[in-house]
């Protein structure tokens, strides 16, 4: 195991698991984003601060994201379409899981790539057919992994990553979302 | 209505609605993301091409996103946490909807800001408690809107945006996600 260098501090994660079993209040995180409308369907969203381990926390840097609609929707395409951000989160979460599980299992990764495809019938959001949902019809993630492991071990890595993925859960199961005007 | 300048081309969207009623195959979009593992739980995801209106399409520019875990998770914090990308998408989608509905209703917007908060019990992803889900417990979006409209009209704008939001639907209802190894 000492020669596996995927760069994940699994010992710290296993210690956190044990610590948070005894202190569930510290496990309550709040992630935050702030957005400002620019013009048309273009908005800018900023992320820096969050709450966790019982106190305010901050990312090392502020991150800023532009969302817009593409030109085929008669918009300016100043950034990716909002629904595409869900694919970014899904790719990042499952990849982080693959790296973490590999580290825990003593599997050296050499490369991990993923392609994510979300099928979307836009008649829903346009109001062209009330039987069509607004969101994705379905999503497919395809991993290509080069690792010091058998195909079966690689399949198992991906399956365990999916089992513990925050974003996979958020997309495959419903979440209560409240939208209010201040 | 001629004096309302929110910058949304509502006429084009209403034309698209009618056109796609007669050509549902053109409404089938596929959004795509490609990610590469960097080190630890850090990955880089790229978005540029997508499929829609019956052919390959491309955003004007390639967009690249860094995902990582924060330092409190013993990681390098080279980017936002994957689950935070869901909040970016939600903010962008609901804001785009507010602007579009306002344009359609002849309401001049002056400013629209939103704060999004996602509550997350991280015992799920750490495997500390199998009764805790991996994703968000719940999400709250709070809009502050300055517009040439009554409070009731502003409430109605936000309600209609939510009703037609792709990302709101994707988070509040389940989507089938398939994860495979190539």
mmCIF file with all atom_site columns, C-alpha atoms in Angstrom, chain A residues 83 86-87 90 94 116-121 132-141 162 165-175, chain B residues 29 31 86 133 165-179:
data_model
loop_
_atom_site.group_PDB
_atom_site.id
_atom_site.type_symbol
_atom_site.label_atom_id
_atom_site.label_alt_id
_atom_site.label_comp_id
_atom_site.label_asym_id
_atom_site.label_entity_id
_atom_site.label_seq_id
_atom_site.pdbx_PDB_ins_code
_atom_site.Cartn_x
_atom_site.Cartn_y
_atom_site.Cartn_z
_atom_site.occupancy
_atom_site.B_iso_or_equiv
_atom_site.pdbx_formal_charge
_atom_site.auth_seq_id
_atom_site.auth_comp_id
_atom_site.auth_asym_id
_atom_site.auth_atom_id
_atom_site.pdbx_PDB_model_num
ATOM 1  C CA . UNK A 1 83  ? -28.101 22.212 -16.801 1.00 0.00 ? 83  UNK A CA 1
ATOM 2  C CA . UNK A 1 86  ? -24.921 19.246 -13.278 1.00 0.00 ? 86  UNK A CA 1
ATOM 3  C CA . UNK A 1 87  ? -22.737 17.160 -15.599 1.00 0.00 ? 87  UNK A CA 1
ATOM 4  C CA . UNK A 1 90  ? -21.348 14.472 -11.603 1.00 0.00 ? 90  UNK A CA 1
ATOM 5  C CA . UNK A 1 94  ? -17.538 10.179 -9.407  1.00 0.00 ? 94  UNK A CA 1
ATOM 6  C CA . UNK A 1 116 ? -20.836 12.361 -19.403 1.00 0.00 ? 116 UNK A CA 1
ATOM 7  C CA . UNK A 1 117 ? -23.853 12.671 -21.682 1.00 0.00 ? 117 UNK A CA 1
ATOM 8  C CA . UNK A 1 118 ? -27.187 14.054 -20.587 1.00 0.00 ? 118 UNK A CA 1
ATOM 9  C CA . UNK A 1 119 ? -30.138 13.549 -22.908 1.00 0.00 ? 119 UNK A CA 1
ATOM 10 C CA . UNK A 1 120 ? -32.646 16.364 -22.765 1.00 0.00 ? 120 UNK A CA 1
ATOM 11 C CA . UNK A 1 121 ? -35.906 16.842 -24.613 1.00 0.00 ? 121 UNK A CA 1
ATOM 12 C CA . UNK A 1 132 ? -42.226 16.076 -21.363 1.00 0.00 ? 132 UNK A CA 1
ATOM 13 C CA . UNK A 1 133 ? -40.274 16.732 -18.170 1.00 0.00 ? 133 UNK A CA 1
ATOM 14 C CA . UNK A 1 134 ? -38.089 19.830 -17.848 1.00 0.00 ? 134 UNK A CA 1
ATOM 15 C CA . UNK A 1 135 ? -34.901 18.034 -16.786 1.00 0.00 ? 135 UNK A CA 1
ATOM 16 C CA . UNK A 1 136 ? -32.739 15.334 -18.348 1.00 0.00 ? 136 UNK A CA 1
ATOM 17 C CA . UNK A 1 137 ? -34.369 12.217 -19.769 1.00 0.00 ? 137 UNK A CA 1
ATOM 18 C CA . UNK A 1 138 ? -31.337 10.254 -18.589 1.00 0.00 ? 138 UNK A CA 1
ATOM 19 C CA . UNK A 1 139 ? -27.590 10.587 -18.077 1.00 0.00 ? 139 UNK A CA 1
ATOM 20 C CA . UNK A 1 140 ? -24.774 8.224  -19.058 1.00 0.00 ? 140 UNK A CA 1
ATOM 21 C CA . UNK A 1 141 ? -21.252 8.304  -17.616 1.00 0.00 ? 141 UNK A CA 1
ATOM 22 C CA . UNK A 1 162 ? -21.231 5.532  -7.376  1.00 0.00 ? 162 UNK A CA 1
ATOM 23 C CA . UNK A 1 165 ? -21.318 9.776  -4.509  1.00 0.00 ? 165 UNK A CA 1
ATOM 24 C CA . UNK A 1 166 ? -23.098 12.889 -3.282  1.00 0.00 ? 166 UNK A CA 1
ATOM 25 C CA . UNK A 1 167 ? -23.916 14.106 -6.795  1.00 0.00 ? 167 UNK A CA 1
ATOM 26 C CA . UNK A 1 168 ? -25.040 10.687 -8.085  1.00 0.00 ? 168 UNK A CA 1
ATOM 27 C CA . UNK A 1 169 ? -27.486 10.585 -5.174  1.00 0.00 ? 169 UNK A CA 1
ATOM 28 C CA . UNK A 1 170 ? -28.619 14.180 -5.726  1.00 0.00 ? 170 UNK A CA 1
ATOM 29 C CA . UNK A 1 171 ? -29.462 13.425 -9.366  1.00 0.00 ? 171 UNK A CA 1
ATOM 30 C CA . UNK A 1 172 ? -30.995 9.953  -8.979  1.00 0.00 ? 172 UNK A CA 1
ATOM 31 C CA . UNK A 1 173 ? -33.123 10.732 -5.917  1.00 0.00 ? 173 UNK A CA 1
ATOM 32 C CA . UNK A 1 174 ? -35.413 13.689 -5.179  1.00 0.00 ? 174 UNK A CA 1
ATOM 33 C CA . UNK A 1 175 ? -34.320 16.616 -3.011  1.00 0.00 ? 175 UNK A CA 1
ATOM 34 C CA . UNK B 2 29  ? -30.516 17.549 -27.127 1.00 0.00 ? 29  UNK B CA 1
ATOM 35 C CA . UNK B 2 31  ? -25.277 17.868 -23.375 1.00 0.00 ? 31  UNK B CA 1
ATOM 36 C CA . UNK B 2 86  ? -25.327 21.753 -8.616  1.00 0.00 ? 86  UNK B CA 1
ATOM 37 C CA . UNK B 2 133 ? -28.177 9.989  2.328   1.00 0.00 ? 133 UNK B CA 1
ATOM 38 C CA . UNK B 2 165 ? -36.743 25.097 -14.775 1.00 0.00 ? 165 UNK B CA 1
ATOM 39 C CA . UNK B 2 166 ? -34.670 22.218 -16.109 1.00 0.00 ? 166 UNK B CA 1
ATOM 40 C CA . UNK B 2 167 ? -32.336 22.181 -13.106 1.00 0.00 ? 167 UNK B CA 1
ATOM 41 C CA . UNK B 2 168 ? -35.133 22.532 -10.527 1.00 0.00 ? 168 UNK B CA 1
ATOM 42 C CA . UNK B 2 169 ? -36.741 19.450 -12.072 1.00 0.00 ? 169 UNK B CA 1
ATOM 43 C CA . UNK B 2 170 ? -33.435 17.561 -12.239 1.00 0.00 ? 170 UNK B CA 1
ATOM 44 C CA . UNK B 2 171 ? -32.856 18.111 -8.513  1.00 0.00 ? 171 UNK B CA 1
ATOM 45 C CA . UNK B 2 172 ? -36.395 17.605 -7.222  1.00 0.00 ? 172 UNK B CA 1
ATOM 46 C CA . UNK B 2 173 ? -37.203 14.519 -9.298  1.00 0.00 ? 173 UNK B CA 1
ATOM 47 C CA . UNK B 2 174 ? -35.186 11.359 -9.953  1.00 0.00 ? 174 UNK B CA 1
ATOM 48 C CA . UNK B 2 175 ? -33.180 10.863 -13.150 1.00 0.00 ? 175 UNK B CA 1
ATOM 49 C CA . UNK B 2 176 ? -31.804 7.565  -14.406 1.00 0.00 ? 176 UNK B CA 1
ATOM 50 C CA . UNK B 2 177 ? -27.975 7.742  -14.344 1.00 0.00 ? 177 UNK B CA 1
ATOM 51 C CA . UNK B 2 178 ? -25.955 4.889  -15.848 1.00 0.00 ? 178 UNK B CA 1
ATOM 52 C CA . UNK B 2 179 ? -22.263 4.590  -14.949 1.00 0.00 ? 179 UNK B CA 1
#
